[in-house]
Structures are given as C-alpha cells and as structure tokens.
Amino acid sequence: MYDIIMELKSKLYQMFILGVDPKNTPQALSEGLGGVIFFTRDIKSTKGFKLLIQDLDKKAKIKPFFSIDQEGGRVERTENIHNGKKYLSAKYAYEKGLDFLENQTEEISKELKSYGINLNFAPCTDVNSNPNNPIINERAFADNPDDVIKGASVVIKTYRKNGIIPCIKHFPGHGDTSKDSHLELPTLNQSLEELEEIHIKPFKALISEGIEMVMVAHIQSKAFGKDYPTSLNKNCIDYLKNKLNFNGIIISDDMYMKAIADNYGFEKACELGIRAGLNMFIYRDASDEVINMIENIYKKALQDKLLQKQIECSYEKIMKLKQSLLQKIYTLSDLQC
C-alpha cells in the first residue's frame, strides 16, 4: 500500500502516459509516471514484450497503466508477433455480426492481458459520416450513430470482463473530418446541435453506461469555439463533464501529433490542456524534451494554486480508476472534481 500523501511532482507525473525510452521511462516511473504506451516498434517477440512490461512494472512508484492501441485492422500493434494473422477492423468485424465482434474482442482481450496490458485505447466510437475521411474510415463501426453504439457496447463489455480498461475516442467525433490530425489540424464546421445529433450521440450513450475514459481529439471545432483545438479547449472539456455528466478520466490524443505539436509546442500545449481540464496526456516518446517539459510544469505549479488544484483533481480521478480496476492499489477520499 502506498503512502496516501504523495508529493505534487508524483501527482503531476501520474497525468502522463509516455512511450518507451530505455533511460527516461524507468526514471519517470520511479517518479510516479502514470503509464506507458507501447507501439509496434516495442513488440518484437511475445517473451520479450512480457519481460519488458514486467521490468517496467518493477521500476514503478505507483502501479502504471500499461496501454496500447489495439483496434484491429489498420491499428494493430502486435503484428510482429502474430505470424501473419490480423484482427479485423471495427467496420468489418461489426459487419460479420455481434457474435463475431464479441469473439474477436475476447481474443484480443486475452492476448493483451497475457502480456500485462491493462488499458486499450479502443473502441473507436467515431461515426464515419465522411467517406473521404483519411484517418477514421474502417476504424469506425459504421456511418450511423446507432450502429456505432451497438458495436462499441459489445467491445467495452468484453474488455471489462477480461480486466482491460476501455477508452472511447475521439471526442467530439473525428468521423466527418477531411484531414488527418497526425499531419495537420482538421476542422469541424457543424453546429453543436448537428454534432449532438450524430457524432456526440455515441459518446453520450456510452458515458451513460459508465465508460471509464474518454480520449479527446485534436480538432478545431466551430461548436466549441475556435480559440483552441478541442483537446485544449475548456468549453469542450466542460461540455463533457457538465453536459454529458462524465466524471471519469479525460485523456488527450497523442501530443506529438502535428495538429498540436506544430502549432503550440509541448509545454504550452500541456499547460493549456491542464488548465482546460484534461486529466491525462499521451506522448508517444519519453524524450528528454518531454521529461523537461513535465519538470517545468511542476516548477510552475509550485507557484500557481489553480494549476495545483487541476493536478490534484486529475490525480484523484486517476487513482480512483486504478483503485477500482487495478487490484485496489490505493485508498482515496471520494472527492468530486
């Protein structure tokens, strides 16, 4: 059992999920890093991957989220150890029927669990309403919200049953964009009412069913105001919390994506995200630049009570999820924030 009183720096480190760096990731875990994300580059053999997770787990001050993007189809990180086998993407798995979708998700869940993964950034709950979308397409279950809800509900239930935390993405919906946020900043020109009718509908339904984590997209949205992209936008994040009554973890998409990194840089974007209400951030690398950014945010927070409050709030939410789903590792007061 960990000491209930954690220093501010460890609480801030809990807000980050970083990629694997031989030097920086173990050190960050010893400081209290919230989690690690694995990519194809990290997974070269079944035995090696299990040993990597076990080794990183031993370095951790607080039990980490060991996470992955394993949707099937185009987004599948274990392809190097599958000997040519591929899972179907959400669209094609759903088209084969709910039984097939459940069985495939069961297989994915058990595989991930066997490695030591406890968080999957899936399912994708975007509605693929734009057939020319370069980034979602077959990653979505369907081109209408009701089918997306049906497919996502099956996947979420199956992940939970097997001890994998699901995360729905990419709020408020990436399915009608014509640009790839990995490369540039997409725009959504729909009104809030239009978004609610189609793209927000699956998120609303799955939040009402108790989803644990929501990933926010890097999108410029007319509905939430164009001062900042949705991932750094207080209007968007407040909508999630106050309008949709989501009290779980709100996490960014990868902050290395050019939609954010090219326009804001790491430190400014991270500080904006914390102040807007993001609880966690994904950075695909644990570079010196990322570690220095966390340390600089910590120094600012020591002198900034509002920043401290946001960090404390996020820490509570993260620990509550880890307490409930990762073997009761912490004791917490039931704070609402």
Short mmCIF file of C-alpha atoms in Angstrom, two decimals:
data_model
loop_
_atom_site.label_atom_id
_atom_site.label_comp_id
_atom_site.label_asym_id
_atom_site.label_seq_id
_atom_site.Cartn_x
_atom_site.Cartn_y
_atom_site.Cartn_z
CA MET A 1 0.00 0.00 0.00
CA TYR A 2 1.35 3.39 -0.98
CA ASP A 3 1.56 6.36 1.36
CA ILE A 4 -1.65 8.38 0.87
CA ILE A 5 0.32 11.64 0.89
CA MET A 6 2.12 11.99 -2.41
CA GLU A 7 4.22 14.96 -3.40
CA LEU A 8 2.98 17.26 -6.15
CA LYS A 9 5.62 16.09 -8.62
CA SER A 10 4.45 12.47 -8.39
CA LYS A 11 0.85 13.59 -8.80
CA LEU A 12 1.79 15.51 -11.94
CA TYR A 13 3.72 12.53 -13.34
CA GLN A 14 0.58 10.43 -12.88
CA MET A 15 -1.06 12.58 -15.56
CA PHE A 16 1.24 11.26 -18.30
CA ILE A 17 1.39 8.12 -20.40
CA LEU A 18 4.72 8.03 -22.25
CA GLY A 19 6.34 5.79 -24.82
CA VAL A 20 9.31 3.56 -24.13
CA ASP A 21 12.76 5.13 -23.76
CA PRO A 22 15.48 2.92 -22.20
CA LYS A 23 16.72 5.72 -19.95
CA ASN A 24 13.83 8.09 -19.35
CA THR A 25 10.84 5.76 -18.99
CA PRO A 26 12.21 3.77 -16.00
CA GLN A 27 13.29 7.01 -14.33
CA ALA A 28 9.87 8.60 -14.92
CA LEU A 29 8.16 5.50 -13.48
CA SER A 30 10.25 5.87 -10.33
CA GLU A 31 8.97 9.48 -10.10
CA GLY A 32 5.35 8.33 -10.38
CA LEU A 33 4.65 8.16 -14.12
CA GLY A 34 1.00 7.29 -14.76
CA GLY A 35 1.52 4.84 -17.57
CA VAL A 36 3.39 3.57 -20.60
CA ILE A 37 2.13 3.20 -24.18
CA PHE A 38 3.56 0.52 -26.46
CA PHE A 39 3.89 0.59 -30.24
CA THR A 40 4.84 -1.94 -32.91
CA ARG A 41 8.47 -0.88 -32.53
CA ASP A 42 8.44 -2.13 -28.89
CA ILE A 43 6.91 -5.55 -29.62
CA LYS A 44 9.35 -7.89 -31.30
CA SER A 45 8.57 -11.19 -29.55
CA THR A 46 5.98 -12.48 -27.10
CA LYS A 47 8.56 -13.32 -24.45
CA GLY A 48 10.44 -10.06 -24.92
CA PHE A 49 7.27 -7.98 -24.65
CA LYS A 50 6.17 -9.70 -21.44
CA LEU A 51 9.62 -9.22 -19.93
CA LEU A 52 9.64 -5.55 -20.92
CA ILE A 53 6.35 -4.92 -19.12
CA GLN A 54 7.47 -6.89 -16.07
CA ASP A 55 10.71 -4.94 -15.90
CA LEU A 56 8.96 -1.57 -16.22
CA ASP A 57 6.42 -2.60 -13.58
CA LYS A 58 9.24 -3.20 -11.10
CA LYS A 59 10.53 0.35 -11.66
CA ALA A 60 7.17 1.99 -10.92
CA LYS A 61 6.44 4.05 -7.82
CA ILE A 62 2.69 3.61 -8.45
CA LYS A 63 1.06 0.82 -10.48
CA PRO A 64 1.06 2.10 -14.10
CA PHE A 65 -1.42 1.89 -16.90
CA PHE A 66 0.26 -0.35 -19.47
CA SER A 67 -1.51 0.75 -22.62
CA ILE A 68 -1.76 0.11 -26.34
CA ASP A 69 -3.78 0.99 -29.45
CA GLN A 70 -5.14 -2.40 -30.49
CA GLU A 71 -8.25 -1.84 -32.58
CA GLY A 72 -7.68 -4.44 -35.29
CA GLY A 73 -7.21 -3.76 -38.98
CA ARG A 74 -5.08 -0.69 -39.67
CA VAL A 75 -4.38 -0.09 -35.98
CA GLU A 76 -2.79 -3.23 -34.58
CA ARG A 77 0.46 -3.07 -32.61
CA THR A 78 1.22 -6.77 -32.12
CA GLU A 79 1.51 -7.58 -35.82
CA ASN A 80 5.21 -8.55 -35.49
CA ILE A 81 4.34 -11.48 -33.23
CA HIS A 82 1.15 -12.68 -34.98
CA ASN A 83 2.86 -14.64 -37.74
CA GLY A 84 0.69 -13.03 -40.39
CA LYS A 85 -2.61 -13.23 -38.51
CA LYS A 86 -4.65 -10.00 -38.48
CA TYR A 87 -7.68 -8.96 -36.49
CA LEU A 88 -10.46 -7.32 -38.49
CA SER A 89 -11.06 -3.59 -38.17
CA ALA A 90 -14.17 -2.38 -36.33
CA LYS A 91 -16.19 -1.92 -39.53
CA TYR A 92 -15.56 -5.40 -40.93
CA ALA A 93 -15.84 -7.16 -37.57
CA TYR A 94 -19.18 -5.44 -36.91
CA GLU A 95 -20.47 -6.36 -40.36
CA LYS A 96 -19.87 -10.04 -39.52
CA GLY A 97 -22.29 -9.72 -36.60
CA LEU A 98 -22.21 -9.03 -32.88
CA ASP A 99 -21.21 -12.60 -32.01
CA PHE A 100 -18.16 -12.38 -34.26
CA LEU A 101 -17.28 -8.96 -32.82
CA GLU A 102 -17.56 -10.25 -29.27
CA ASN A 103 -15.45 -13.33 -30.01
CA GLN A 104 -12.73 -11.29 -31.70
CA THR A 105 -12.67 -8.82 -28.80
CA GLU A 106 -12.45 -11.71 -26.37
CA GLU A 107 -9.39 -12.96 -28.25
CA ILE A 108 -7.79 -9.50 -28.30
CA SER A 109 -8.51 -9.00 -24.60
CA LYS A 110 -7.00 -12.29 -23.53
CA GLU A 111 -3.92 -11.69 -25.67
CA LEU A 112 -3.35 -8.23 -24.23
CA LYS A 113 -3.93 -9.46 -20.68
CA SER A 114 -1.35 -12.23 -21.18
CA TYR A 115 1.31 -9.61 -21.94
CA GLY A 116 0.43 -7.43 -18.94
CA ILE A 117 -1.57 -4.75 -20.79
CA ASN A 118 -4.38 -3.25 -18.71
CA LEU A 119 -5.59 -0.33 -20.88
CA ASN A 120 -6.56 -0.33 -24.55
CA PHE A 121 -7.28 2.90 -26.39
CA ALA A 122 -10.32 1.38 -28.05
CA PRO A 123 -13.01 1.19 -29.24
CA CYS A 124 -13.10 3.96 -31.81
CA THR A 125 -16.58 5.49 -31.41
CA ASP A 126 -16.41 7.94 -34.27
CA VAL A 127 -19.24 7.93 -36.80
CA ASN A 128 -17.70 7.61 -40.25
CA SER A 129 -20.03 10.09 -41.95
CA ASN A 130 -17.40 11.36 -44.40
CA PRO A 131 -16.39 8.60 -46.85
CA ASN A 132 -13.27 10.61 -47.77
CA ASN A 133 -12.04 10.73 -44.18
CA PRO A 134 -8.32 9.87 -44.32
CA ILE A 135 -7.89 8.75 -40.71
CA ILE A 136 -11.11 7.05 -39.45
CA ASN A 137 -12.86 5.17 -42.25
CA GLU A 138 -12.89 1.40 -41.43
CA ARG A 139 -11.78 2.11 -37.84
CA ALA A 140 -15.39 3.16 -37.18
CA PHE A 141 -18.08 0.54 -36.69
CA ALA A 142 -20.45 2.30 -39.06
CA ASP A 143 -21.61 5.52 -40.69
CA ASN A 144 -24.52 5.99 -38.28
CA PRO A 145 -24.51 6.52 -34.50
CA ASP A 146 -26.88 3.71 -33.52
CA ASP A 147 -24.70 1.00 -35.06
CA VAL A 148 -21.62 2.59 -33.50
CA ILE A 149 -23.28 2.40 -30.08
CA LYS A 150 -24.17 -1.28 -30.58
CA GLY A 151 -20.68 -2.25 -31.67
CA ALA A 152 -18.87 -0.21 -29.05
CA SER A 153 -21.07 -1.54 -26.23
CA VAL A 154 -20.14 -5.14 -27.10
CA VAL A 155 -16.43 -4.31 -27.24
CA ILE A 156 -16.46 -2.36 -23.96
CA LYS A 157 -18.31 -5.11 -22.12
CA THR A 158 -15.84 -7.72 -23.36
CA TYR A 159 -12.77 -5.68 -22.43
CA ARG A 160 -14.10 -5.09 -18.92
CA LYS A 161 -14.89 -8.78 -18.44
CA ASN A 162 -11.26 -9.59 -19.19
CA GLY A 163 -9.71 -6.92 -16.99
CA ILE A 164 -8.83 -4.45 -19.75
CA ILE A 165 -9.81 -0.79 -19.28
CA PRO A 166 -11.51 0.55 -22.45
CA CYS A 167 -11.14 4.13 -23.70
CA ILE A 168 -13.56 5.56 -26.25
CA LYS A 169 -12.28 8.02 -28.84
CA HIS A 170 -12.06 10.62 -30.49
CA PHE A 171 -14.42 13.12 -28.82
CA PRO A 172 -16.32 15.11 -30.12
CA GLY A 173 -16.03 12.88 -33.20
CA HIS A 174 -13.35 12.61 -35.88
CA GLY A 175 -15.58 10.91 -38.44
CA ASP A 176 -16.58 13.94 -40.54
CA THR A 177 -13.12 15.49 -40.91
CA SER A 178 -11.22 15.62 -44.20
CA LYS A 179 -7.73 15.94 -42.68
CA ASP A 180 -5.51 13.68 -40.60
CA SER A 181 -4.66 15.25 -37.21
CA HIS A 182 -1.38 13.32 -37.21
CA LEU A 183 -0.32 15.68 -40.02
CA GLU A 184 -2.36 18.89 -39.64
CA LEU A 185 -5.24 20.42 -37.70
CA PRO A 186 -8.67 19.27 -39.01
CA THR A 187 -11.74 21.48 -38.72
CA LEU A 188 -15.36 20.72 -37.85
CA ASN A 189 -17.82 23.38 -39.02
CA GLN A 190 -21.01 21.75 -37.70
CA SER A 191 -23.04 23.47 -35.01
CA LEU A 192 -23.30 21.87 -31.58
CA GLU A 193 -26.80 20.68 -32.43
CA GLU A 194 -25.52 18.94 -35.56
CA LEU A 195 -22.69 17.29 -33.64
CA GLU A 196 -25.09 16.13 -30.91
CA GLU A 197 -27.41 14.52 -33.45
CA ILE A 198 -24.73 12.29 -34.96
CA HIS A 199 -21.16 12.45 -33.65
CA ILE A 200 -21.67 13.10 -29.95
CA LYS A 201 -24.57 10.64 -29.69
CA PRO A 202 -22.37 7.52 -29.20
CA PHE A 203 -20.25 9.25 -26.55
CA LYS A 204 -23.38 10.34 -24.68
CA ALA A 205 -24.78 6.81 -24.73
CA LEU A 206 -21.54 5.14 -23.62
CA ILE A 207 -20.96 7.70 -20.87
CA SER A 208 -24.44 6.91 -19.55
CA GLU A 209 -23.33 3.25 -19.48
CA GLY A 210 -20.34 4.13 -17.28
CA ILE A 211 -17.34 4.33 -19.62
CA GLU A 212 -14.14 4.89 -17.66
CA MET A 213 -12.06 7.00 -20.06
CA VAL A 214 -12.67 9.35 -23.00
CA MET A 215 -9.98 10.49 -25.44
CA VAL A 216 -10.35 13.98 -26.88
CA ALA A 217 -9.33 14.65 -30.48
CA HIS A 218 -7.08 17.40 -31.82
CA ILE A 219 -9.75 19.16 -33.90
CA GLN A 220 -10.69 22.80 -34.48
CA SER A 221 -14.44 22.89 -33.80
CA LYS A 222 -16.84 25.73 -34.52
CA ALA A 223 -19.24 24.33 -31.91
CA PHE A 224 -16.83 24.83 -29.02
CA GLY A 225 -15.11 28.00 -30.22
CA LYS A 226 -12.00 28.24 -32.35
CA ASP A 227 -9.63 29.78 -29.81
CA TYR A 228 -8.13 26.34 -29.14
CA PRO A 229 -8.47 22.80 -30.55
CA THR A 230 -10.91 20.56 -28.70
CA SER A 231 -8.14 18.75 -26.78
CA LEU A 232 -7.04 22.08 -25.21
CA ASN A 233 -10.46 23.70 -25.17
CA LYS A 234 -12.16 24.34 -21.82
CA ASN A 235 -15.57 24.70 -23.48
CA CYS A 236 -15.24 21.22 -24.97
CA ILE A 237 -13.97 19.58 -21.80
CA ASP A 238 -16.56 21.36 -19.63
CA TYR A 239 -19.24 20.06 -22.02
CA LEU A 240 -18.02 16.51 -21.42
CA LYS A 241 -18.13 16.97 -17.65
CA ASN A 242 -21.18 19.17 -17.18
CA LYS A 243 -23.46 18.45 -20.14
CA LEU A 244 -22.69 14.74 -20.58
CA ASN A 245 -22.01 14.21 -16.83
CA PHE A 246 -18.72 12.41 -17.44
CA ASN A 247 -16.72 12.10 -14.23
CA GLY A 248 -14.06 9.69 -15.47
CA ILE A 249 -10.65 10.35 -16.99
CA ILE A 250 -10.41 12.72 -19.93
CA ILE A 251 -7.23 11.99 -21.88
CA SER A 252 -5.60 13.69 -24.86
CA ASP A 253 -4.76 12.04 -28.12
CA ASP A 254 -1.01 11.80 -28.76
CA MET A 255 0.51 15.23 -28.10
CA TYR A 256 3.23 14.54 -30.67
CA MET A 257 0.64 14.77 -33.44
CA LYS A 258 1.37 17.71 -35.71
CA ALA A 259 -2.08 19.26 -35.18
CA ILE A 260 -0.84 20.21 -31.70
CA ALA A 261 2.96 19.97 -31.70
CA ASP A 262 3.46 22.19 -34.75
CA ASN A 263 1.07 24.87 -33.51
CA TYR A 264 1.74 25.02 -29.78
CA GLY A 265 4.84 23.06 -28.82
CA PHE A 266 4.92 20.65 -25.90
CA GLU A 267 4.97 22.88 -22.83
CA LYS A 268 2.40 25.47 -23.88
CA ALA A 269 0.01 22.77 -25.12
CA CYS A 270 0.37 20.75 -21.94
CA GLU A 271 -0.26 23.72 -19.67
CA LEU A 272 -3.29 24.76 -21.74
CA GLY A 273 -4.61 21.20 -21.53
CA ILE A 274 -4.25 21.02 -17.75
CA ARG A 275 -5.96 24.38 -17.30
CA ALA A 276 -8.76 23.31 -19.65
CA GLY A 277 -9.41 20.20 -17.53
CA LEU A 278 -7.56 17.34 -19.21
CA ASN A 279 -6.67 14.63 -16.69
CA MET A 280 -4.05 12.72 -18.70
CA PHE A 281 -1.77 13.19 -21.70
CA ILE A 282 -0.26 10.73 -24.18
CA TYR A 283 3.24 11.34 -25.55
CA ARG A 284 4.45 8.62 -27.88
CA ASP A 285 8.08 9.20 -26.81
CA ALA A 286 9.71 9.74 -23.43
CA SER A 287 12.31 12.09 -24.85
CA ASP A 288 14.45 14.48 -22.84
CA GLU A 289 12.22 17.27 -24.17
CA VAL A 290 9.09 15.64 -22.72
CA ILE A 291 10.72 14.98 -19.33
CA ASN A 292 12.00 18.57 -19.17
CA MET A 293 8.50 19.79 -20.00
CA ILE A 294 6.99 17.84 -17.08
CA GLU A 295 9.66 19.23 -14.74
CA ASN A 296 8.96 22.78 -15.97
CA ILE A 297 5.20 22.36 -15.47
CA TYR A 298 5.97 21.14 -11.93
CA LYS A 299 8.01 24.26 -11.19
CA LYS A 300 5.18 26.47 -12.46
CA ALA A 301 2.64 24.57 -10.38
CA LEU A 302 4.60 25.20 -7.19
CA GLN A 303 3.77 28.90 -7.62
CA ASP A 304 0.30 28.53 -9.13
CA LYS A 305 -2.59 27.42 -6.91
CA LEU A 306 -5.01 26.94 -9.81
CA LEU A 307 -2.56 24.68 -11.63
CA GLN A 308 -2.03 22.74 -8.38
CA LYS A 309 -5.79 22.29 -7.99
CA GLN A 310 -6.12 20.88 -11.50
CA ILE A 311 -3.25 18.44 -10.87
CA GLU A 312 -4.78 17.32 -7.55
CA CYS A 313 -8.17 16.80 -9.20
CA SER A 314 -6.70 14.72 -12.01
CA TYR A 315 -4.62 12.67 -9.59
CA GLU A 316 -7.74 11.77 -7.62
CA LYS A 317 -9.56 10.60 -10.74
CA ILE A 318 -6.62 8.53 -11.93
CA MET A 319 -6.19 6.87 -8.56
CA LYS A 320 -9.89 6.08 -8.30
CA LEU A 321 -9.75 4.20 -11.58
CA LYS A 322 -6.59 2.39 -10.57
CA GLN A 323 -8.14 1.52 -7.22
CA SER A 324 -11.26 0.07 -8.78
CA LEU A 325 -9.66 -1.80 -11.68
CA LEU A 326 -6.01 -2.41 -10.86
CA GLN A 327 -6.23 -4.54 -7.73
CA LYS A 328 -7.23 -1.95 -5.12
CA ILE A 329 -3.83 -0.30 -5.02
CA TYR A 330 -4.82 2.94 -3.32
CA THR A 331 -7.10 4.36 -0.63
CA LEU A 332 -8.83 7.60 -1.51
CA SER A 333 -11.38 10.07 -0.29
CA ASP A 334 -14.40 10.34 -2.53
CA LEU A 335 -13.70 13.79 -3.95
CA GLN A 336 -15.70 15.22 -6.85
CA CYS A 337 -13.72 17.41 -9.24
#
